[in-house]
Amino acid sequence: MPELPEVETIARDVRPHLVGATLSRVRLFKSDVLRGIRPRAFLRSLEGRSVKAVTRRAKHLVILLGDGNRLIIQPRMTGSLTVERGLGSDPYAVIEADLSTGGRLRYRDVRRLGAVHLLGPDAWKRYTGRIGPEPLERSFTPARLAGALAGGVLAVKKALMDQRRLAGVGNIYANEALWRARVDPSRSARMLTPVEVRRLHQVLVAILRSAIRRRGTTVRDYRTGTGEAGEFQERLDVYGRAGQGCRRCGPRRRIALTHAIDGRATYFCPGCQH
Ligand SMILES: [Zn+2]
């Protein structure tokens, strides 16, 4: 599932082709990804619009249009956004648009679990206001992470993945960050010591940055904005490594797997994560 580094990679890949381009011949092949807008109104809102900016918020792509509306794409499990030059068709294409700069924008989604919104300025304010701080912004300090972890009784892994508390972190990077910080994922979030919070903050930011440099993690479906697989899957220390030796404790300590914390796969080392 695309998390912050994957969606950031897509945004960076498509941005140079999209910004300044005008959308034309907009096609919608499947309408079940649309949220809060009907197909006809959606197509009318995009046709002939220019693109002013392409950014990311949490795990969502944000395409700012010339009229001030924003096209929001949440790729979720199997969605991807690319700009292509070729003319080949794709059975999983959901939205396509020709670009005045020559290419073609395509949102494809194999299982169509993604969601697409078109938001005016006020709706956008409400939308972004419900999401927590961006971990790669300068204002994201250890104190802000401590704030995200405080309140309520829940496991630290669950708190990290709660988009209202913190933006963009999902199952893969929560697992990786907690292993690197040597924190047991099932620990109560608000019980972490200040030293542990600082360590978690440092490794979380470092992992997200290095995953962006390696163009994200492809476990199954994720593709970059140029249609390729990411490279960070080769760097994962704990995710997907159940039964293999811990890279800190050595080959005799095996990575454990549980679904007990949040129903998702949690990988951890019982030897070095406390
Ligand atoms: Zn270990």
Short mmCIF file of C-alpha atoms and ligand atoms in Angstrom, two decimals:
data_model
loop_
_atom_site.label_atom_id
_atom_site.label_comp_id
_atom_site.label_asym_id
_atom_site.label_seq_id
_atom_site.Cartn_x
_atom_site.Cartn_y
_atom_site.Cartn_z
CA MET A 1 0.00 0.00 0.00
CA PRO A 2 1.50 3.33 -0.95
CA GLU A 3 2.56 5.27 2.13
CA LEU A 4 4.26 8.65 2.37
CA PRO A 5 7.47 7.77 0.45
CA GLU A 6 5.58 6.04 -2.37
CA VAL A 7 3.06 8.84 -2.88
CA GLU A 8 5.84 11.44 -2.63
CA THR A 9 7.74 9.54 -5.34
CA ILE A 10 4.68 9.52 -7.60
CA ALA A 11 4.13 13.26 -7.03
CA ARG A 12 7.76 14.06 -7.88
CA ASP A 13 7.64 11.88 -11.00
CA VAL A 14 4.45 13.30 -12.49
CA ARG A 15 4.94 16.93 -11.39
CA PRO A 16 7.27 18.07 -14.23
CA HIS A 17 4.82 16.72 -16.84
CA LEU A 18 1.66 18.03 -15.21
CA VAL A 19 2.40 21.52 -13.92
CA GLY A 20 1.51 24.05 -16.62
CA ALA A 21 -0.29 21.45 -18.74
CA THR A 22 -3.97 21.63 -19.68
CA LEU A 23 -6.20 18.54 -19.38
CA SER A 24 -8.29 17.54 -22.37
CA ARG A 25 -10.30 14.52 -23.55
CA VAL A 26 -10.78 13.47 -19.94
CA ARG A 27 -12.10 9.88 -19.74
CA LEU A 28 -13.63 8.09 -16.79
CA PHE A 29 -13.80 4.31 -17.29
CA LYS A 30 -15.08 3.33 -13.86
CA SER A 31 -16.98 5.71 -11.64
CA ASP A 32 -16.93 3.74 -8.38
CA VAL A 33 -13.71 5.45 -7.24
CA LEU A 34 -15.42 8.87 -7.18
CA ARG A 35 -16.39 10.27 -3.79
CA GLY A 36 -18.95 13.05 -3.41
CA ILE A 37 -19.19 13.89 -7.11
CA ARG A 38 -21.09 12.43 -10.05
CA PRO A 39 -19.27 11.31 -13.20
CA ARG A 40 -20.66 14.04 -15.43
CA ALA A 41 -19.82 16.86 -13.02
CA PHE A 42 -16.40 15.32 -12.45
CA LEU A 43 -15.57 15.25 -16.16
CA ARG A 44 -16.89 18.78 -16.67
CA SER A 45 -14.76 20.06 -13.78
CA LEU A 46 -11.55 18.64 -15.24
CA GLU A 47 -11.99 19.25 -18.97
CA GLY A 48 -9.87 22.16 -20.17
CA ARG A 49 -8.42 22.88 -16.72
CA SER A 50 -4.77 23.68 -16.25
CA VAL A 51 -2.62 22.16 -13.49
CA LYS A 52 -0.98 24.64 -11.13
CA ALA A 53 0.74 22.32 -8.65
CA VAL A 54 1.18 18.67 -7.72
CA THR A 55 1.79 17.93 -4.07
CA ARG A 56 1.23 15.23 -1.48
CA ARG A 57 -0.69 15.25 1.78
CA ALA A 58 -0.30 12.14 3.95
CA LYS A 59 -0.80 9.23 1.48
CA HIS A 60 -2.80 11.27 -1.02
CA LEU A 61 -1.87 13.04 -4.24
CA VAL A 62 -3.11 16.61 -4.48
CA ILE A 63 -3.43 18.16 -7.93
CA LEU A 64 -4.24 21.87 -7.74
CA LEU A 65 -6.19 23.06 -10.78
CA GLY A 66 -6.24 26.48 -12.38
CA ASP A 67 -9.72 27.22 -11.00
CA GLY A 68 -8.63 26.64 -7.39
CA ASN A 69 -10.21 23.20 -7.02
CA ARG A 70 -8.12 20.22 -6.05
CA LEU A 71 -8.19 16.73 -7.49
CA ILE A 72 -7.32 14.35 -4.66
CA ILE A 73 -6.24 10.82 -5.46
CA GLN A 74 -5.89 8.22 -2.72
CA PRO A 75 -4.22 5.22 -4.39
CA ARG A 76 -4.82 2.98 -1.31
CA MET A 77 -4.01 -0.64 -2.11
CA THR A 78 -3.70 -1.07 -5.87
CA GLY A 79 -3.82 2.39 -7.43
CA SER A 80 -1.09 4.16 -9.37
CA LEU A 81 -0.73 7.43 -11.24
CA THR A 82 1.55 7.80 -14.24
CA VAL A 83 2.26 10.12 -17.12
CA GLU A 84 2.92 8.19 -20.31
CA ARG A 85 3.91 8.97 -23.84
CA GLY A 86 2.77 5.76 -25.51
CA LEU A 87 -0.72 5.05 -26.80
CA GLY A 88 -1.31 1.58 -25.39
CA SER A 89 -4.56 0.94 -23.52
CA ASP A 90 -4.77 -0.51 -20.04
CA PRO A 91 -7.66 -2.70 -18.82
CA TYR A 92 -7.23 -1.26 -15.31
CA ALA A 93 -7.29 2.39 -16.37
CA VAL A 94 -9.85 4.34 -14.33
CA ILE A 95 -9.18 7.93 -15.38
CA GLU A 96 -7.22 9.23 -18.34
CA ALA A 97 -6.61 12.72 -19.69
CA ASP A 98 -4.51 14.05 -22.54
CA LEU A 99 -1.98 16.70 -21.58
CA SER A 100 -1.31 19.78 -23.71
CA THR A 101 2.39 19.06 -23.15
CA GLY A 102 2.09 15.83 -25.11
CA GLY A 103 1.75 12.99 -22.61
CA ARG A 104 -1.22 11.29 -21.08
CA LEU A 105 -2.17 11.18 -17.43
CA ARG A 106 -3.50 7.84 -16.27
CA TYR A 107 -4.87 6.68 -12.95
CA ARG A 108 -5.10 2.92 -12.88
CA ASP A 109 -6.44 0.85 -10.04
CA VAL A 110 -6.57 -2.95 -10.29
CA ARG A 111 -9.08 -3.58 -7.51
CA ARG A 112 -10.44 -0.02 -7.40
CA LEU A 113 -9.99 0.35 -3.67
CA GLY A 114 -8.66 3.86 -4.17
CA ALA A 115 -10.72 7.03 -3.89
CA VAL A 116 -10.89 10.22 -5.94
CA HIS A 117 -12.25 13.54 -4.67
CA LEU A 118 -12.67 16.94 -6.28
CA LEU A 119 -12.58 19.59 -3.56
CA GLY A 120 -13.12 23.33 -3.54
CA PRO A 121 -11.00 25.50 -1.22
CA ASP A 122 -13.30 25.15 1.82
CA ALA A 123 -13.77 21.41 1.46
CA TRP A 124 -10.00 21.09 1.10
CA LYS A 125 -9.46 23.00 4.35
CA ARG A 126 -11.73 20.59 6.20
CA TYR A 127 -10.09 17.60 4.51
CA THR A 128 -6.51 18.56 5.36
CA GLY A 129 -7.55 19.78 8.82
CA ARG A 130 -8.56 16.25 9.78
CA ILE A 131 -5.07 14.88 9.05
CA GLY A 132 -2.16 15.07 11.50
CA PRO A 133 1.24 16.74 11.02
CA GLU A 134 3.54 15.88 8.11
CA PRO A 135 6.59 14.06 9.48
CA LEU A 136 8.99 15.54 6.92
CA GLU A 137 8.10 19.13 7.62
CA ARG A 138 10.53 21.23 9.62
CA SER A 139 7.87 21.85 12.24
CA PHE A 140 7.67 18.14 13.05
CA THR A 141 9.78 17.99 16.20
CA PRO A 142 10.10 15.25 18.85
CA ALA A 143 7.62 17.30 20.90
CA ARG A 144 5.06 17.05 18.10
CA LEU A 145 5.59 13.30 17.90
CA ALA A 146 5.10 13.12 21.68
CA GLY A 147 1.84 15.02 21.17
CA ALA A 148 0.75 12.55 18.49
CA LEU A 149 1.44 9.64 20.83
CA ALA A 150 -0.30 11.17 23.84
CA GLY A 151 -3.98 10.80 24.59
CA GLY A 152 -6.01 7.61 24.68
CA VAL A 153 -4.77 4.14 25.44
CA LEU A 154 -3.43 2.54 22.32
CA ALA A 155 -0.40 0.66 21.08
CA VAL A 156 2.42 2.83 19.76
CA LYS A 157 2.22 1.13 16.35
CA LYS A 158 -1.47 1.97 16.08
CA ALA A 159 -0.82 5.58 17.10
CA LEU A 160 1.88 5.97 14.43
CA MET A 161 -0.51 4.71 11.76
CA ASP A 162 -3.46 6.84 12.88
CA GLN A 163 -3.68 9.51 10.16
CA ARG A 164 -5.38 11.97 12.50
CA ARG A 165 -2.31 11.86 14.76
CA LEU A 166 0.43 11.63 12.14
CA ALA A 167 0.30 11.85 8.34
CA GLY A 168 1.56 9.30 5.87
CA VAL A 169 2.87 6.42 7.99
CA GLY A 170 1.34 3.01 7.30
CA ASN A 171 2.11 -0.56 8.21
CA ILE A 172 5.48 -0.97 6.52
CA TYR A 173 7.18 2.15 7.85
CA ALA A 174 5.61 1.81 11.32
CA ASN A 175 7.12 -1.68 11.59
CA GLU A 176 10.50 -0.51 10.32
CA ALA A 177 10.67 2.58 12.53
CA LEU A 178 9.77 0.68 15.70
CA TRP A 179 12.39 -1.98 15.01
CA ARG A 180 15.05 0.66 14.41
CA ALA A 181 14.01 2.55 17.53
CA ARG A 182 14.06 -0.74 19.50
CA VAL A 183 10.51 -0.15 20.73
CA ASP A 184 8.01 -3.01 21.16
CA PRO A 185 5.07 -2.20 18.79
CA SER A 186 2.50 -3.30 21.39
CA ARG A 187 3.70 -0.81 24.04
CA SER A 188 1.23 1.84 25.11
CA ALA A 189 2.00 4.94 23.01
CA ARG A 190 1.76 7.39 25.88
CA MET A 191 4.14 5.36 28.07
CA LEU A 192 7.20 5.91 25.89
CA THR A 193 9.97 7.79 27.68
CA PRO A 194 11.23 11.12 26.27
CA VAL A 195 14.43 9.37 25.20
CA GLU A 196 12.45 6.74 23.30
CA VAL A 197 10.28 9.39 21.65
CA ARG A 198 13.38 11.27 20.48
CA ARG A 199 14.88 8.06 19.10
CA LEU A 200 11.64 7.12 17.36
CA HIS A 201 11.37 10.61 15.86
CA GLN A 202 14.90 10.45 14.52
CA VAL A 203 14.61 7.00 12.93
CA LEU A 204 11.14 7.66 11.53
CA VAL A 205 12.27 10.78 9.68
CA ALA A 206 15.44 9.02 8.50
CA ILE A 207 13.56 5.98 7.17
CA LEU A 208 10.98 8.07 5.31
CA ARG A 209 13.72 10.17 3.71
CA SER A 210 15.78 7.21 2.68
CA ALA A 211 12.71 5.40 1.29
CA ILE A 212 11.98 8.47 -0.88
CA ARG A 213 15.57 8.41 -2.13
CA ARG A 214 15.04 4.76 -3.13
CA ARG A 215 11.70 5.57 -4.78
CA GLY A 216 9.54 3.70 -2.30
CA THR A 217 8.82 0.09 -1.39
CA THR A 218 7.22 -2.33 -3.83
CA VAL A 219 5.84 -5.35 -2.05
CA ARG A 220 3.10 -6.04 -4.58
CA ASP A 221 1.36 -3.44 -6.67
CA TYR A 222 3.05 -0.11 -6.02
CA ARG A 223 4.58 1.56 -9.08
CA THR A 224 6.35 4.91 -9.29
CA GLY A 225 5.06 7.75 -11.46
CA THR A 226 7.11 6.33 -14.31
CA GLY A 227 5.58 2.86 -13.92
CA GLU A 228 8.56 1.15 -12.29
CA ALA A 229 8.95 -0.73 -9.02
CA GLY A 230 10.55 1.01 -6.03
CA GLU A 231 13.82 -0.12 -4.49
CA PHE A 232 13.40 0.24 -0.75
CA GLN A 233 12.03 -3.32 -0.35
CA GLU A 234 15.67 -4.44 -0.52
CA ARG A 235 16.40 -2.28 2.54
CA LEU A 236 13.62 -3.48 4.85
CA ASP A 237 14.99 -4.71 8.16
CA VAL A 238 11.93 -6.32 9.66
CA TYR A 239 8.81 -6.06 7.44
CA GLY A 240 8.19 -9.37 5.64
CA ARG A 241 11.10 -11.09 7.44
CA ALA A 242 9.19 -13.37 9.86
CA GLY A 243 11.28 -16.37 10.88
CA GLN A 244 14.52 -14.82 9.62
CA GLY A 245 17.34 -13.70 11.89
CA CYS A 246 17.25 -10.25 13.49
CA ARG A 247 19.81 -7.94 11.89
CA ARG A 248 20.71 -6.54 15.29
CA CYS A 249 20.65 -9.65 17.52
CA GLY A 250 22.03 -12.11 14.99
CA PRO A 251 20.77 -15.21 13.14
CA ARG A 252 19.61 -17.08 16.23
CA ARG A 253 17.03 -14.48 17.21
CA ARG A 254 14.14 -14.68 14.76
CA ILE A 255 11.76 -11.96 13.70
CA ALA A 256 8.27 -12.68 15.04
CA LEU A 257 4.94 -11.98 13.33
CA THR A 258 1.67 -11.17 15.06
CA HIS A 259 -1.71 -9.81 13.99
CA ALA A 260 -2.81 -9.20 17.57
CA ILE A 261 -2.08 -5.46 17.77
CA ASP A 262 -4.21 -3.96 15.01
CA GLY A 263 -5.24 -6.83 12.74
CA ARG A 264 -2.34 -5.95 10.44
CA ALA A 265 0.93 -7.83 10.12
CA THR A 266 3.28 -6.68 12.88
CA TYR A 267 6.89 -7.82 12.59
CA PHE A 268 9.20 -7.38 15.56
CA CYS A 269 12.20 -8.84 17.33
CA PRO A 270 11.39 -10.19 20.81
CA GLY A 271 15.11 -9.90 21.61
CA CYS A 272 15.84 -6.20 21.12
CA GLN A 273 12.49 -4.37 21.03
CA HIS A 274 11.26 -3.49 24.50
ZN ZN B 1 16.74 -8.17 17.61
#
